[in-house]
């Protein structure tokens, strides 16, 4: 027991001394949250405002635009000024009416974030036509109710944060590659083989140490971002610990598998990095899956990060909780971990003993 | 001598699988991923939205609404997958489907809708006002697909409103023309991304490659050993940078071939402006890598510095999307970032997008960085390694 605790404690200390792993587990997710948070906005719970530039000389167009929900009118003197404003992103779009036709100028970034911004043109045109004919009121009113997917009322950024935390969990792969790849390459495992520490004590001590630092790191990322952006998650701590804990074990298992398949740790590291990057893009944690072709949506469902992201969202209240989903996923991750550690973990150690 | 050594250093670098992977294969993987994702998000035709319509009555107007949605749910270019419900008894289940994204939107026509709309017509024809009947629309927060469905549904009802209004008065309709400012008429994301990915590949080679490699030489005291050889520091560094220039040429050729032949980019890679900006990017990022190696104590430190710098620089340099309208505390990173000016300059020169910054800045800012980086790096190296 004493040697187990010593190994676990050693691993805890060495994690914070290993700059590379520390960076990937804690610093990188924070950088990503800060960049995505501030660039893509969404840190406010209010309706996103679309800034629309209108010529000062076209007051009647400005009146129409003001009536649209979630718009802010910016008046400008000339078309060139409007184009410049839209180009630089100071306005999401600009509207010009030449008496026969409306021209809607859209900023490229705004268009990428809201592809259906182009529909605004037809809304403005319809409303203008009605106003011109003296029909002010509507025949049919559409009342929209936006449903929160989970218990917590959070911003778009808040919804994205569990995804970034899952990226931090994904980096648990690197811890296992360091342990089973680099330690083996540098002969550290061999030295343990001649010491009184048994294989099971060493592996379990290392695994517990790695598990604890990973859990602490991803929880820290979650709490710091919650504090930094004032997001009110409704964290169910039991579910969170089950989801995050088993996800870490699953990703550690993947790291062990890669260390076993690729004899060169650097290759295993590269493959892990590639897998993590591909998963980050296609698991729906940064970009919505809704617009992707069907084959990519199917592909996403084969990626562990898709399930990690979803179970974390459920446990922080960003998505409706499905106990069966979380429990089934957690059981699968746990089973994979036990299986891989038993097969590959012992295998690597025995190989060193020989 | 310089040429011979440069070939030797080039050969040694292309034998490293890691190097080839990160600096050649990875930017290509990134290109493929981004084109796949972002081309899909701007291609409206591929979207198929699932919609529930609650229609408890068989009135004339309710049926017209149903017909319109039904028409939009059939044929090759259908927008919706429509499911119609005649009662609201299972509304909780429907909302649960919305939360789990089994459906992207729910449209509820209330009971008494037809009568209310008819009354509205009658009152309006006498010039009286009447509270219009309300259609309830449910959408899901944080779901782009659901928000898209909601926008389309709202547009459809705006159209209904206009058609009803036209029955009462003559209404002139106006055409709408849409332009994405700064882009060509035939804008393609591949054209936008192609120069950006090349700048990224060169950036990786300079920042992560050259920075760590030269720091590794320093850590291994290779420069000190050069003192006892006939190779001068100038010859060594010339050979080293020349070898990396060969590698960058390979990066440009491979990425260009993929963009031209696989993704049918319209950009001409032999355009002088394109070649000029590739050259300027090469010098800027090689100087940056040189600078990082000079100020880092070890290859590991240079690697960490490179990793910390690369994420903000690539995301806030406009490689994947233009970065404008961000808060001031992020804007300053955009403004001091050389990638911002290189991307803006090359895209502006090729006519992919109008330049956001004056043209001279696209050249001047990278040049200032080159001078500063080279000055500090040379000074540091002269003092610590070659004095």
PDB file of N, CA and C in Angstrom, chain A residues 269-321:
ATOM      1  N   UNK A 269       2.422   9.471 -29.839  1.00  0.00           N
ATOM      2  CA  UNK A 269       2.029  10.839 -29.481  1.00  0.00           C
ATOM      3  C   UNK A 269       1.413  11.567 -30.667  1.00  0.00           C
ATOM      4  N   UNK A 270       2.058  11.422 -31.840  1.00  0.00           N
ATOM      5  CA  UNK A 270       1.549  12.076 -33.049  1.00  0.00           C
ATOM      6  C   UNK A 270       0.182  11.539 -33.431  1.00  0.00           C
ATOM      7  N   UNK A 271       0.044  10.214 -33.356  1.00  0.00           N
ATOM      8  CA  UNK A 271      -1.249   9.615 -33.720  1.00  0.00           C
ATOM      9  C   UNK A 271      -2.325  10.092 -32.746  1.00  0.00           C
ATOM     10  N   UNK A 272      -1.974  10.132 -31.443  1.00  0.00           N
ATOM     11  CA  UNK A 272      -2.938  10.596 -30.432  1.00  0.00           C
ATOM     12  C   UNK A 272      -3.343  12.042 -30.706  1.00  0.00           C
ATOM     13  N   UNK A 273      -2.351  12.859 -31.068  1.00  0.00           N
ATOM     14  CA  UNK A 273      -2.618  14.268 -31.358  1.00  0.00           C
ATOM     15  C   UNK A 273      -3.545  14.417 -32.558  1.00  0.00           C
ATOM     16  N   UNK A 274      -3.286  13.594 -33.570  1.00  0.00           N
ATOM     17  CA  UNK A 274      -4.123  13.643 -34.777  1.00  0.00           C
ATOM     18  C   UNK A 274      -5.549  13.202 -34.442  1.00  0.00           C
ATOM     19  N   UNK A 275      -5.654  12.095 -33.701  1.00  0.00           N
ATOM     20  CA  UNK A 275      -6.989  11.587 -33.322  1.00  0.00           C
ATOM     21  C   UNK A 275      -7.752  12.664 -32.543  1.00  0.00           C
ATOM     22  N   UNK A 276      -7.048  13.313 -31.603  1.00  0.00           N
ATOM     23  CA  UNK A 276      -7.687  14.336 -30.773  1.00  0.00           C
ATOM     24  C   UNK A 276      -8.157  15.522 -31.624  1.00  0.00           C
ATOM     25  N   UNK A 277      -7.321  15.923 -32.593  1.00  0.00           N
ATOM     26  CA  UNK A 277      -7.694  17.044 -33.457  1.00  0.00           C
ATOM     27  C   UNK A 277      -8.887  16.703 -34.334  1.00  0.00           C
ATOM     28  N   UNK A 278      -8.852  15.504 -34.930  1.00  0.00           N
ATOM     29  CA  UNK A 278      -9.971  15.084 -35.787  1.00  0.00           C
ATOM     30  C   UNK A 278     -11.248  15.005 -34.950  1.00  0.00           C
ATOM     31  N   UNK A 279     -11.116  14.431 -33.736  1.00  0.00           N
ATOM     32  CA  UNK A 279     -12.292  14.312 -32.879  1.00  0.00           C
ATOM     33  C   UNK A 279     -12.827  15.690 -32.491  1.00  0.00           C
ATOM     34  N   UNK A 280     -11.906  16.624 -32.211  1.00  0.00           N
ATOM     35  CA  UNK A 280     -12.333  17.962 -31.798  1.00  0.00           C
ATOM     36  C   UNK A 280     -13.171  18.631 -32.886  1.00  0.00           C
ATOM     37  N   UNK A 281     -12.807  18.412 -34.146  1.00  0.00           N
ATOM     38  CA  UNK A 281     -13.539  19.044 -35.239  1.00  0.00           C
ATOM     39  C   UNK A 281     -14.859  18.345 -35.551  1.00  0.00           C
ATOM     40  N   UNK A 282     -14.873  17.007 -35.458  1.00  0.00           N
ATOM     41  CA  UNK A 282     -16.051  16.269 -35.937  1.00  0.00           C
ATOM     42  C   UNK A 282     -16.964  15.744 -34.832  1.00  0.00           C
ATOM     43  N   UNK A 283     -16.689  16.082 -33.573  1.00  0.00           N
ATOM     44  CA  UNK A 283     -17.546  15.565 -32.502  1.00  0.00           C
ATOM     45  C   UNK A 283     -18.645  16.539 -32.121  1.00  0.00           C
ATOM     46  N   UNK A 284     -18.692  17.668 -32.811  1.00  0.00           N
ATOM     47  CA  UNK A 284     -19.728  18.645 -32.506  1.00  0.00           C
ATOM     48  C   UNK A 284     -19.422  19.462 -31.266  1.00  0.00           C
ATOM     49  N   UNK A 285     -18.141  19.508 -30.855  1.00  0.00           N
ATOM     50  CA  UNK A 285     -17.848  20.301 -29.660  1.00  0.00           C
ATOM     51  C   UNK A 285     -17.510  21.754 -30.002  1.00  0.00           C
ATOM     52  N   UNK A 286     -17.001  21.986 -31.206  1.00  0.00           N
ATOM     53  CA  UNK A 286     -16.748  23.375 -31.615  1.00  0.00           C
ATOM     54  C   UNK A 286     -17.724  23.823 -32.709  1.00  0.00           C
ATOM     55  N   UNK A 287     -18.011  22.918 -33.639  1.00  0.00           N
ATOM     56  CA  UNK A 287     -18.878  23.264 -34.757  1.00  0.00           C
ATOM     57  C   UNK A 287     -20.121  22.376 -34.711  1.00  0.00           C
ATOM     58  N   UNK A 288     -21.297  22.955 -34.983  1.00  0.00           N
ATOM     59  CA  UNK A 288     -22.513  22.137 -34.915  1.00  0.00           C
ATOM     60  C   UNK A 288     -22.510  21.030 -35.972  1.00  0.00           C
ATOM     61  N   UNK A 289     -23.011  19.863 -35.582  1.00  0.00           N
ATOM     62  CA  UNK A 289     -23.045  18.736 -36.523  1.00  0.00           C
ATOM     63  C   UNK A 289     -24.205  18.873 -37.509  1.00  0.00           C
ATOM     64  N   UNK A 290     -25.180  19.709 -37.134  1.00  0.00           N
ATOM     65  CA  UNK A 290     -26.412  19.814 -37.924  1.00  0.00           C
ATOM     66  C   UNK A 290     -26.208  20.067 -39.405  1.00  0.00           C
ATOM     67  N   UNK A 291     -25.197  20.867 -39.745  1.00  0.00           N
ATOM     68  CA  UNK A 291     -25.000  21.235 -41.149  1.00  0.00           C
ATOM     69  C   UNK A 291     -24.109  20.261 -41.904  1.00  0.00           C
ATOM     70  N   UNK A 292     -23.523  19.323 -41.200  1.00  0.00           N
ATOM     71  CA  UNK A 292     -22.596  18.412 -41.874  1.00  0.00           C
ATOM     72  C   UNK A 292     -23.364  17.372 -42.691  1.00  0.00           C
ATOM     73  N   UNK A 293     -22.718  16.856 -43.746  1.00  0.00           N
ATOM     74  CA  UNK A 293     -23.373  15.793 -44.507  1.00  0.00           C
ATOM     75  C   UNK A 293     -23.638  14.570 -43.612  1.00  0.00           C
ATOM     76  N   UNK A 294     -24.597  13.737 -44.037  1.00  0.00           N
ATOM     77  CA  UNK A 294     -25.005  12.600 -43.198  1.00  0.00           C
ATOM     78  C   UNK A 294     -23.848  11.673 -42.835  1.00  0.00           C
ATOM     79  N   UNK A 295     -22.906  11.466 -43.800  1.00  0.00           N
ATOM     80  CA  UNK A 295     -21.825  10.526 -43.509  1.00  0.00           C
ATOM     81  C   UNK A 295     -20.928  11.037 -42.380  1.00  0.00           C
ATOM     82  N   UNK A 296     -20.808  12.387 -42.279  1.00  0.00           N
ATOM     83  CA  UNK A 296     -19.985  12.933 -41.194  1.00  0.00           C
ATOM     84  C   UNK A 296     -20.725  12.880 -39.855  1.00  0.00           C
ATOM     85  N   UNK A 297     -22.062  13.003 -39.933  1.00  0.00           N
ATOM     86  CA  UNK A 297     -22.848  12.877 -38.693  1.00  0.00           C
ATOM     87  C   UNK A 297     -22.718  11.450 -38.167  1.00  0.00           C
ATOM     88  N   UNK A 298     -22.727  10.484 -39.083  1.00  0.00           N
ATOM     89  CA  UNK A 298     -22.573   9.081 -38.676  1.00  0.00           C
ATOM     90  C   UNK A 298     -21.164   8.860 -38.123  1.00  0.00           C
ATOM     91  N   UNK A 299     -20.188   9.455 -38.807  1.00  0.00           N
ATOM     92  CA  UNK A 299     -18.791   9.332 -38.378  1.00  0.00           C
ATOM     93  C   UNK A 299     -18.628   9.849 -36.942  1.00  0.00           C
ATOM     94  N   UNK A 300     -19.297  10.994 -36.647  1.00  0.00           N
ATOM     95  CA  UNK A 300     -19.197  11.602 -35.303  1.00  0.00           C
ATOM     96  C   UNK A 300     -19.602  10.606 -34.227  1.00  0.00           C
ATOM     97  N   UNK A 301     -20.578   9.751 -34.566  1.00  0.00           N
ATOM     98  CA  UNK A 301     -21.094   8.825 -33.545  1.00  0.00           C
ATOM     99  C   UNK A 301     -20.132   7.678 -33.253  1.00  0.00           C
ATOM    100  N   UNK A 302     -19.051   7.608 -34.006  1.00  0.00           N
ATOM    101  CA  UNK A 302     -18.024   6.606 -33.718  1.00  0.00           C
ATOM    102  C   UNK A 302     -16.890   7.202 -32.882  1.00  0.00           C
ATOM    103  N   UNK A 303     -16.987   8.500 -32.607  1.00  0.00           N
ATOM    104  CA  UNK A 303     -15.902   9.178 -31.893  1.00  0.00           C
ATOM    105  C   UNK A 303     -16.215   9.309 -30.397  1.00  0.00           C
ATOM    106  N   UNK A 304     -15.307   8.855 -29.543  1.00  0.00           N
ATOM    107  CA  UNK A 304     -15.589   8.935 -28.104  1.00  0.00           C
ATOM    108  C   UNK A 304     -15.865  10.352 -27.615  1.00  0.00           C
ATOM    109  N   UNK A 305     -15.192  11.344 -28.244  1.00  0.00           N
ATOM    110  CA  UNK A 305     -15.355  12.722 -27.772  1.00  0.00           C
ATOM    111  C   UNK A 305     -16.804  13.216 -27.933  1.00  0.00           C
ATOM    112  N   UNK A 306     -17.521  12.671 -28.918  1.00  0.00           N
ATOM    113  CA  UNK A 306     -18.931  13.018 -29.125  1.00  0.00           C
ATOM    114  C   UNK A 306     -19.729  12.650 -27.868  1.00  0.00           C
ATOM    115  N   UNK A 307     -19.467  11.440 -27.359  1.00  0.00           N
ATOM    116  CA  UNK A 307     -20.202  10.950 -26.182  1.00  0.00           C
ATOM    117  C   UNK A 307     -19.711  11.628 -24.903  1.00  0.00           C
ATOM    118  N   UNK A 308     -18.392  11.897 -24.851  1.00  0.00           N
ATOM    119  CA  UNK A 308     -17.857  12.586 -23.662  1.00  0.00           C
ATOM    120  C   UNK A 308     -18.490  13.979 -23.559  1.00  0.00           C
ATOM    121  N   UNK A 309     -18.503  14.698 -24.698  1.00  0.00           N
ATOM    122  CA  UNK A 309     -19.088  16.044 -24.741  1.00  0.00           C
ATOM    123  C   UNK A 309     -20.545  16.018 -24.292  1.00  0.00           C
ATOM    124  N   UNK A 310     -21.305  15.058 -24.816  1.00  0.00           N
ATOM    125  CA  UNK A 310     -22.738  14.989 -24.482  1.00  0.00           C
ATOM    126  C   UNK A 310     -22.961  14.646 -23.011  1.00  0.00           C
ATOM    127  N   UNK A 311     -22.205  13.661 -22.506  1.00  0.00           N
ATOM    128  CA  UNK A 311     -22.455  13.276 -21.104  1.00  0.00           C
ATOM    129  C   UNK A 311     -22.040  14.403 -20.155  1.00  0.00           C
ATOM    130  N   UNK A 312     -20.994  15.168 -20.541  1.00  0.00           N
ATOM    131  CA  UNK A 312     -20.606  16.310 -19.692  1.00  0.00           C
ATOM    132  C   UNK A 312     -21.667  17.408 -19.745  1.00  0.00           C
ATOM    133  N   UNK A 313     -22.200  17.638 -20.962  1.00  0.00           N
ATOM    134  CA  UNK A 313     -23.248  18.667 -21.087  1.00  0.00           C
ATOM    135  C   UNK A 313     -24.453  18.295 -20.222  1.00  0.00           C
ATOM    136  N   UNK A 314     -24.778  17.006 -20.220  1.00  0.00           N
ATOM    137  CA  UNK A 314     -25.912  16.569 -19.400  1.00  0.00           C
ATOM    138  C   UNK A 314     -25.611  16.788 -17.923  1.00  0.00           C
ATOM    139  N   UNK A 315     -24.385  16.461 -17.509  1.00  0.00           N
ATOM    140  CA  UNK A 315     -24.084  16.532 -16.077  1.00  0.00           C
ATOM    141  C   UNK A 315     -23.920  17.968 -15.567  1.00  0.00           C
ATOM    142  N   UNK A 316     -23.688  18.944 -16.481  1.00  0.00           N
ATOM    143  CA  UNK A 316     -23.617  20.340 -16.002  1.00  0.00           C
ATOM    144  C   UNK A 316     -24.924  21.098 -16.262  1.00  0.00           C
ATOM    145  N   UNK A 317     -25.920  20.379 -16.773  1.00  0.00           N
ATOM    146  CA  UNK A 317     -27.234  20.980 -16.977  1.00  0.00           C
ATOM    147  C   UNK A 317     -27.394  21.695 -18.300  1.00  0.00           C
ATOM    148  N   UNK A 318     -26.441  21.518 -19.221  1.00  0.00           N
ATOM    149  CA  UNK A 318     -26.548  22.179 -20.527  1.00  0.00           C
ATOM    150  C   UNK A 318     -27.431  21.364 -21.476  1.00  0.00           C
ATOM    151  N   UNK A 319     -27.652  20.106 -21.167  1.00  0.00           N
ATOM    152  CA  UNK A 319     -28.529  19.245 -21.965  1.00  0.00           C
ATOM    153  C   UNK A 319     -29.405  18.471 -21.008  1.00  0.00           C
ATOM    154  N   UNK A 320     -30.555  18.033 -21.496  1.00  0.00           N
ATOM    155  CA  UNK A 320     -31.457  17.276 -20.628  1.00  0.00           C
ATOM    156  C   UNK A 320     -30.783  15.954 -20.238  1.00  0.00           C
ATOM    157  N   UNK A 321     -30.891  15.631 -18.944  1.00  0.00           N
ATOM    158  CA  UNK A 321     -30.207  14.426 -18.456  1.00  0.00           C
ATOM    159  C   UNK A 321     -30.913  13.165 -18.943  1.00  0.00           C
TER     160      UNK A 321
END
